Amino acid sequence: MGFVRHDLPTIENGGTMTRSNAEKTDESTEEPTGDRLGFERRPLLKAVGAGTALAAGAGITTAGGDEDDESHEDDGYDGTDEGDGTDTASETREIHPVYGYPARDAAAIPDSIEPDHEITLDVAPPGPDQPPFLYFDPTGLRVDSGDVVQFTFASPDHTVTAMHPEIGLPQRVPDGAEPFSSPVQGPGSAWLYRFDHEGVYDIYCAPHLDFGMVMRVVVGTLEEAELPEYARTVEDLPSREDVSAGLNEMSEQNEGCEWPNLMPAGILGTDALDAMTIQRAGTVPFSAVVEELGYELIEAPEGPPSEVGEPTVRVRDHPDYGELLVGPEGMTVYMFDQDTRNAGESACSGDCADAWPPLTVDGDREPVAGDGVTADLETFERDTGERQVTANGWPLYYFSRDEEPGDVQGQGVNDVWWVLRPDGTPLRTDSDD
Ligand SMILES: [Cu+2]
């Protein structure tokens, strides 16, 4: 199985920011139909709701041109792969001209890849008179030929995709540039790409093209007179009318909707993203683009954006017990038989809590369910003021003797501490073994 499919999240399980924002604009676009899901290679990618991941996936598969490319699975996708001992580091760590270098953990990119620039993919919440923005920041970037750019994913369900006919959009990359794309990636991950061809690269996020999630990279030093035609016009890009018509087609309920989305043509048509402006400035922040469009970039309400969508509780497969709930770092969590389900209090404090530290969330954060977690996650306030996470009504605890992800030293201790299934039911096993 290729990693693209493996890592295709949908809006439904994708986390918080995108979901809540998308819901605001997409309320009327639910109920995807079979027709909609059939990806057509049209200038307008269908890109809302359940169609999102499919559109992105289709684009990426096309980009690769060979979804059975086994070799890429060994390219160190998780960024921590030590390899099988037969590949040299340079072979496994190379930045592929089509696939780039996806790193599941942005903090674990090998030292051999040194990015020259960084771009963040993120979401800004909606304001009273403006939609949510899905954006690359900076939105305009000038690099030298051969420079490596790290794209850092701060919120769920984005891609970094070349505007290229093989991926369904007009060519807006230099001649000879590959139809590159990242997989659909989520918070905490990164994707690296080397820009080898001088010229103008227009890039988009496939799931969020309709939201105007596009950017421009200028490679090398260009003369205004030699700019390619596509850098002077946005007429070949989906217009507001195209995007609205496409979105309205998706559901009868959408008929006559006016879509507040920033449009691809609207973004790339700004003076701020003029290729010469980018070249002079070096970087053009997204705030400058939205200001030119009469909006204001609203910062996400709290915390570093990279943490907003991080799952609080995940599912991890254990060789003996199967799928279990674990905390954000992968450490096993347990329930306590002395607790009362849904009581909103904990029977474990003091010394007990030293041995069994509660899984807590900071501030006003809501716990976020990772892929496969079907238990309802809630919180209550402990006597200490900390907010402890519950799953299916059971307060969750770590065990202090567990040292690494996968450890289940706490299972069956005193016949009262138990691991939990993804739906939050305790797994009570015979502790004699
Ligand atoms: Cu996106």
mmCIF file of N, CA and C in Angstrom, residues 277-356:
data_model
loop_
_atom_site.group_PDB
_atom_site.id
_atom_site.type_symbol
_atom_site.label_atom_id
_atom_site.label_comp_id
_atom_site.label_asym_id
_atom_site.label_seq_id
_atom_site.Cartn_x
_atom_site.Cartn_y
_atom_site.Cartn_z
ATOM 1 N N THR A 277 7.555 41.721 -7.549
ATOM 2 C CA THR A 277 7.414 42.162 -6.152
ATOM 3 C C THR A 277 8.016 41.117 -5.212
ATOM 4 N N ILE A 278 7.709 39.869 -5.490
ATOM 5 C CA ILE A 278 8.257 38.790 -4.653
ATOM 6 C C ILE A 278 9.784 38.803 -4.738
ATOM 7 N N GLN A 279 10.288 38.968 -5.937
ATOM 8 C CA GLN A 279 11.740 38.963 -6.123
ATOM 9 C C GLN A 279 12.393 40.101 -5.334
ATOM 10 N N ARG A 280 11.772 41.259 -5.360
ATOM 11 C CA ARG A 280 12.332 42.393 -4.612
ATOM 12 C C ARG A 280 12.233 42.166 -3.113
ATOM 13 N N ALA A 281 11.073 41.672 -2.686
ATOM 14 C CA ALA A 281 10.824 41.581 -1.239
ATOM 15 C C ALA A 281 11.486 40.354 -0.605
ATOM 16 N N GLY A 282 11.673 39.310 -1.378
ATOM 17 C CA GLY A 282 12.200 38.072 -0.793
ATOM 18 C C GLY A 282 11.092 37.176 -0.264
ATOM 19 N N THR A 283 10.292 37.741 0.635
ATOM 20 C CA THR A 283 9.114 37.022 1.105
ATOM 21 C C THR A 283 7.926 37.977 1.140
ATOM 22 N N VAL A 284 6.756 37.453 0.846
ATOM 23 C CA VAL A 284 5.514 38.219 0.961
ATOM 24 C C VAL A 284 4.598 37.458 1.910
ATOM 25 N N PRO A 285 4.318 38.026 3.089
ATOM 26 C CA PRO A 285 3.469 37.309 4.047
ATOM 27 C C PRO A 285 2.020 37.269 3.578
ATOM 28 N N PHE A 286 1.304 36.260 4.055
ATOM 29 C CA PHE A 286 -0.106 36.148 3.680
ATOM 30 C C PHE A 286 -0.892 37.366 4.160
ATOM 31 N N SER A 287 -0.449 37.950 5.271
ATOM 32 C CA SER A 287 -1.174 39.123 5.791
ATOM 33 C C SER A 287 -1.194 40.251 4.768
ATOM 34 N N ALA A 288 -0.102 40.394 4.005
ATOM 35 C CA ALA A 288 -0.067 41.449 2.996
ATOM 36 C C ALA A 288 -1.052 41.163 1.869
ATOM 37 N N VAL A 289 -1.202 39.891 1.549
ATOM 38 C CA VAL A 289 -2.129 39.509 0.475
ATOM 39 C C VAL A 289 -3.573 39.800 0.886
ATOM 40 N N VAL A 290 -3.938 39.366 2.106
ATOM 41 C CA VAL A 290 -5.338 39.579 2.512
ATOM 42 C C VAL A 290 -5.628 41.058 2.757
ATOM 43 N N GLU A 291 -4.623 41.789 3.205
ATOM 44 C CA GLU A 291 -4.841 43.228 3.379
ATOM 45 C C GLU A 291 -5.179 43.881 2.051
ATOM 46 N N GLU A 292 -4.447 43.491 1.022
ATOM 47 C CA GLU A 292 -4.727 44.055 -0.298
ATOM 48 C C GLU A 292 -6.152 43.723 -0.741
ATOM 49 N N LEU A 293 -6.664 42.584 -0.266
ATOM 50 C CA LEU A 293 -8.018 42.174 -0.641
ATOM 51 C C LEU A 293 -9.072 42.749 0.315
ATOM 52 N N GLY A 294 -8.621 43.562 1.255
ATOM 53 C CA GLY A 294 -9.567 44.222 2.144
ATOM 54 C C GLY A 294 -9.928 43.418 3.377
ATOM 55 N N TYR A 295 -9.120 42.428 3.690
ATOM 56 C CA TYR A 295 -9.368 41.631 4.878
ATOM 57 C C TYR A 295 -8.235 41.822 5.876
ATOM 58 N N GLU A 296 -8.397 41.125 6.985
ATOM 59 C CA GLU A 296 -7.384 41.176 8.027
ATOM 60 C C GLU A 296 -7.093 39.736 8.436
ATOM 61 N N LEU A 297 -5.837 39.436 8.602
ATOM 62 C CA LEU A 297 -5.488 38.072 9.013
ATOM 63 C C LEU A 297 -5.691 37.950 10.517
ATOM 64 N N ILE A 298 -6.621 37.070 10.909
ATOM 65 C CA ILE A 298 -6.902 36.866 12.335
ATOM 66 C C ILE A 298 -6.088 35.675 12.817
ATOM 67 N N GLU A 299 -5.338 35.903 13.862
ATOM 68 C CA GLU A 299 -4.519 34.806 14.391
ATOM 69 C C GLU A 299 -5.419 33.757 15.031
ATOM 70 N N ALA A 300 -4.967 32.537 14.974
ATOM 71 C CA ALA A 300 -5.681 31.476 15.670
ATOM 72 C C ALA A 300 -5.751 31.849 17.148
ATOM 73 N N PRO A 301 -6.851 31.488 17.825
ATOM 74 C CA PRO A 301 -7.134 32.025 19.144
ATOM 75 C C PRO A 301 -6.094 31.733 20.215
ATOM 76 N N GLU A 302 -5.502 30.579 20.203
ATOM 77 C CA GLU A 302 -4.645 30.256 21.343
ATOM 78 C C GLU A 302 -3.584 29.253 20.947
ATOM 79 N N GLY A 303 -2.476 29.361 21.592
ATOM 80 C CA GLY A 303 -1.454 28.333 21.446
ATOM 81 C C GLY A 303 -0.818 28.345 20.072
ATOM 82 N N PRO A 304 0.317 27.704 19.975
ATOM 83 C CA PRO A 304 0.949 27.603 18.666
ATOM 84 C C PRO A 304 0.061 26.764 17.758
ATOM 85 N N PRO A 305 -0.140 27.218 16.519
ATOM 86 C CA PRO A 305 -1.069 26.536 15.639
ATOM 87 C C PRO A 305 -0.734 25.062 15.470
ATOM 88 N N SER A 306 0.529 24.723 15.583
ATOM 89 C CA SER A 306 0.896 23.339 15.346
ATOM 90 C C SER A 306 0.305 22.417 16.402
ATOM 91 N N GLU A 307 -0.126 22.977 17.516
ATOM 92 C CA GLU A 307 -0.674 22.116 18.553
ATOM 93 C C GLU A 307 -2.191 22.055 18.535
ATOM 94 N N VAL A 308 -2.801 22.967 17.799
ATOM 95 C CA VAL A 308 -4.253 23.053 17.858
ATOM 96 C C VAL A 308 -4.905 21.751 17.434
ATOM 97 N N GLY A 309 -4.384 21.131 16.394
ATOM 98 C CA GLY A 309 -5.035 19.939 15.879
ATOM 99 C C GLY A 309 -4.397 18.637 16.327
ATOM 100 N N GLU A 310 -3.430 18.700 17.208
ATOM 101 C CA GLU A 310 -2.762 17.474 17.656
ATOM 102 C C GLU A 310 -3.739 16.599 18.424
ATOM 103 N N PRO A 311 -3.841 15.338 18.051
ATOM 104 C CA PRO A 311 -4.728 14.470 18.828
ATOM 105 C C PRO A 311 -4.256 14.355 20.277
ATOM 106 N N THR A 312 -5.217 14.369 21.194
ATOM 107 C CA THR A 312 -4.925 14.164 22.602
ATOM 108 C C THR A 312 -4.892 12.677 22.910
ATOM 109 N N VAL A 313 -5.769 11.968 22.241
ATOM 110 C CA VAL A 313 -5.864 10.521 22.425
ATOM 111 C C VAL A 313 -5.808 9.864 21.054
ATOM 112 N N ARG A 314 -4.954 8.874 20.946
ATOM 113 C CA ARG A 314 -4.807 8.164 19.692
ATOM 114 C C ARG A 314 -5.100 6.694 19.893
ATOM 115 N N VAL A 315 -5.095 5.957 18.781
ATOM 116 C CA VAL A 315 -5.186 4.500 18.841
ATOM 117 C C VAL A 315 -3.833 3.933 18.466
ATOM 118 N N ARG A 316 -3.393 2.941 19.230
ATOM 119 C CA ARG A 316 -2.144 2.282 18.912
ATOM 120 C C ARG A 316 -2.362 0.778 18.983
ATOM 121 N N ASP A 317 -1.755 0.068 18.052
ATOM 122 C CA ASP A 317 -1.929 -1.381 18.006
ATOM 123 C C ASP A 317 -0.901 -2.038 18.917
ATOM 124 N N HIS A 318 -1.399 -2.878 19.839
ATOM 125 C CA HIS A 318 -0.500 -3.596 20.728
ATOM 126 C C HIS A 318 -0.466 -5.067 20.312
ATOM 127 N N PRO A 319 0.730 -5.684 20.283
ATOM 128 C CA PRO A 319 0.831 -7.064 19.789
ATOM 129 C C PRO A 319 -0.035 -8.053 20.569
ATOM 130 N N ASP A 320 -0.209 -7.852 21.858
ATOM 131 C CA ASP A 320 -1.008 -8.794 22.650
ATOM 132 C C ASP A 320 -2.467 -8.371 22.775
ATOM 133 N N TYR A 321 -2.694 -7.065 22.925
ATOM 134 C CA TYR A 321 -4.036 -6.609 23.269
ATOM 135 C C TYR A 321 -4.793 -5.996 22.093
ATOM 136 N N GLY A 322 -4.137 -5.808 20.967
ATOM 137 C CA GLY A 322 -4.818 -5.188 19.832
ATOM 138 C C GLY A 322 -4.847 -3.672 19.968
ATOM 139 N N GLU A 323 -5.898 -3.048 19.452
ATOM 140 C CA GLU A 323 -5.966 -1.587 19.410
ATOM 141 C C GLU A 323 -6.328 -1.020 20.778
ATOM 142 N N LEU A 324 -5.475 -0.132 21.248
ATOM 143 C CA LEU A 324 -5.657 0.472 22.566
ATOM 144 C C LEU A 324 -5.582 1.989 22.457
ATOM 145 N N LEU A 325 -6.175 2.651 23.439
ATOM 146 C CA LEU A 325 -6.049 4.103 23.516
ATOM 147 C C LEU A 325 -4.693 4.470 24.114
ATOM 148 N N VAL A 326 -4.073 5.486 23.510
ATOM 149 C CA VAL A 326 -2.807 6.013 24.030
ATOM 150 C C VAL A 326 -2.889 7.532 24.033
ATOM 151 N N GLY A 327 -1.973 8.163 24.761
ATOM 152 C CA GLY A 327 -1.928 9.614 24.840
ATOM 153 C C GLY A 327 -1.259 10.207 23.607
ATOM 154 N N PRO A 328 -1.069 11.535 23.614
ATOM 155 C CA PRO A 328 -0.533 12.214 22.427
ATOM 156 C C PRO A 328 0.860 11.721 22.030
ATOM 157 N N GLU A 329 1.639 11.260 23.003
ATOM 158 C CA GLU A 329 2.995 10.801 22.686
ATOM 159 C C GLU A 329 3.023 9.296 22.439
ATOM 160 N N GLY A 330 1.866 8.663 22.470
ATOM 161 C CA GLY A 330 1.818 7.231 22.197
ATOM 162 C C GLY A 330 1.890 6.359 23.442
ATOM 163 N N MET A 331 1.964 6.996 24.622
ATOM 164 C CA MET A 331 2.033 6.207 25.859
ATOM 165 C C MET A 331 0.638 5.684 26.214
ATOM 166 N N THR A 332 0.608 4.426 26.649
ATOM 167 C CA THR A 332 -0.650 3.773 26.994
ATOM 168 C C THR A 332 -1.394 4.541 28.088
ATOM 169 N N VAL A 333 -2.705 4.638 27.954
ATOM 170 C CA VAL A 333 -3.525 5.197 29.034
ATOM 171 C C VAL A 333 -4.409 4.094 29.613
ATOM 172 N N TYR A 334 -4.799 4.313 30.867
ATOM 173 C CA TYR A 334 -5.553 3.313 31.625
ATOM 174 C C TYR A 334 -6.778 3.950 32.260
ATOM 175 N N MET A 335 -7.762 3.087 32.585
ATOM 176 C CA MET A 335 -8.870 3.517 33.435
ATOM 177 C C MET A 335 -8.718 2.822 34.780
ATOM 178 N N PHE A 336 -9.438 3.353 35.789
ATOM 179 C CA PHE A 336 -9.284 2.924 37.166
ATOM 180 C C PHE A 336 -10.653 2.458 37.664
ATOM 181 N N ASP A 337 -10.726 1.222 38.156
ATOM 182 C CA ASP A 337 -12.019 0.690 38.577
ATOM 183 C C ASP A 337 -12.629 1.446 39.760
ATOM 184 N N GLN A 338 -11.795 2.160 40.515
ATOM 185 C CA GLN A 338 -12.345 2.933 41.643
ATOM 186 C C GLN A 338 -13.058 4.196 41.178
ATOM 187 N N ASP A 339 -12.794 4.592 39.936
ATOM 188 C CA ASP A 339 -13.520 5.750 39.406
ATOM 189 C C ASP A 339 -14.933 5.332 39.031
ATOM 190 N N THR A 340 -15.813 6.327 39.045
ATOM 191 C CA THR A 340 -17.174 6.084 38.582
ATOM 192 C C THR A 340 -17.320 6.729 37.216
ATOM 193 N N ARG A 341 -17.810 5.939 36.286
ATOM 194 C CA ARG A 341 -17.924 6.447 34.927
ATOM 195 C C ARG A 341 -18.840 7.671 34.899
ATOM 196 N N ASN A 342 -18.425 8.684 34.128
ATOM 197 C CA ASN A 342 -19.193 9.920 33.948
ATOM 198 C C ASN A 342 -19.361 10.730 35.234
ATOM 199 N N ALA A 343 -18.583 10.404 36.287
ATOM 200 C CA ALA A 343 -18.755 11.134 37.549
ATOM 201 C C ALA A 343 -18.098 12.511 37.483
ATOM 202 N N GLY A 344 -17.173 12.696 36.556
ATOM 203 C CA GLY A 344 -16.504 13.990 36.484
ATOM 204 C C GLY A 344 -15.600 14.235 37.663
ATOM 205 N N GLU A 345 -15.094 13.166 38.264
ATOM 206 C CA GLU A 345 -14.105 13.313 39.323
ATOM 207 C C GLU A 345 -13.193 12.089 39.318
ATOM 208 N N SER A 346 -12.064 12.226 40.037
ATOM 209 C CA SER A 346 -11.077 11.158 40.034
ATOM 210 C C SER A 346 -10.900 10.614 41.435
ATOM 211 N N ALA A 347 -10.791 9.277 41.533
ATOM 212 C CA ALA A 347 -10.553 8.631 42.816
ATOM 213 C C ALA A 347 -9.052 8.430 43.063
ATOM 214 N N CYS A 348 -8.226 9.020 42.210
ATOM 215 C CA CYS A 348 -6.784 8.818 42.319
ATOM 216 C C CYS A 348 -6.087 10.163 42.470
ATOM 217 N N SER A 349 -5.588 10.435 43.688
ATOM 218 C CA SER A 349 -4.855 11.688 43.886
ATOM 219 C C SER A 349 -3.651 11.399 44.781
ATOM 220 N N GLY A 350 -2.882 12.412 45.077
ATOM 221 C CA GLY A 350 -1.735 12.228 45.970
ATOM 222 C C GLY A 350 -0.748 11.207 45.438
ATOM 223 N N ASP A 351 -0.360 10.237 46.287
ATOM 224 C CA ASP A 351 0.599 9.213 45.887
ATOM 225 C C ASP A 351 0.090 8.433 44.688
ATOM 226 N N CYS A 352 -1.216 8.181 44.723
ATOM 227 C CA CYS A 352 -1.797 7.434 43.601
ATOM 228 C C CYS A 352 -1.514 8.160 42.299
ATOM 229 N N ALA A 353 -1.725 9.493 42.297
ATOM 230 C CA ALA A 353 -1.544 10.255 41.061
ATOM 231 C C ALA A 353 -0.072 10.368 40.679
ATOM 232 N N ASP A 354 0.824 10.168 41.673
ATOM 233 C CA ASP A 354 2.238 10.132 41.299
ATOM 234 C C ASP A 354 2.533 8.883 40.475
ATOM 235 N N ALA A 355 1.920 7.775 40.898
ATOM 236 C CA ALA A 355 2.125 6.531 40.168
ATOM 237 C C ALA A 355 1.298 6.487 38.874
ATOM 238 N N TRP A 356 0.148 7.137 38.921
ATOM 239 C CA TRP A 356 -0.784 7.105 37.789
ATOM 240 C C TRP A 356 -1.126 8.541 37.383
#
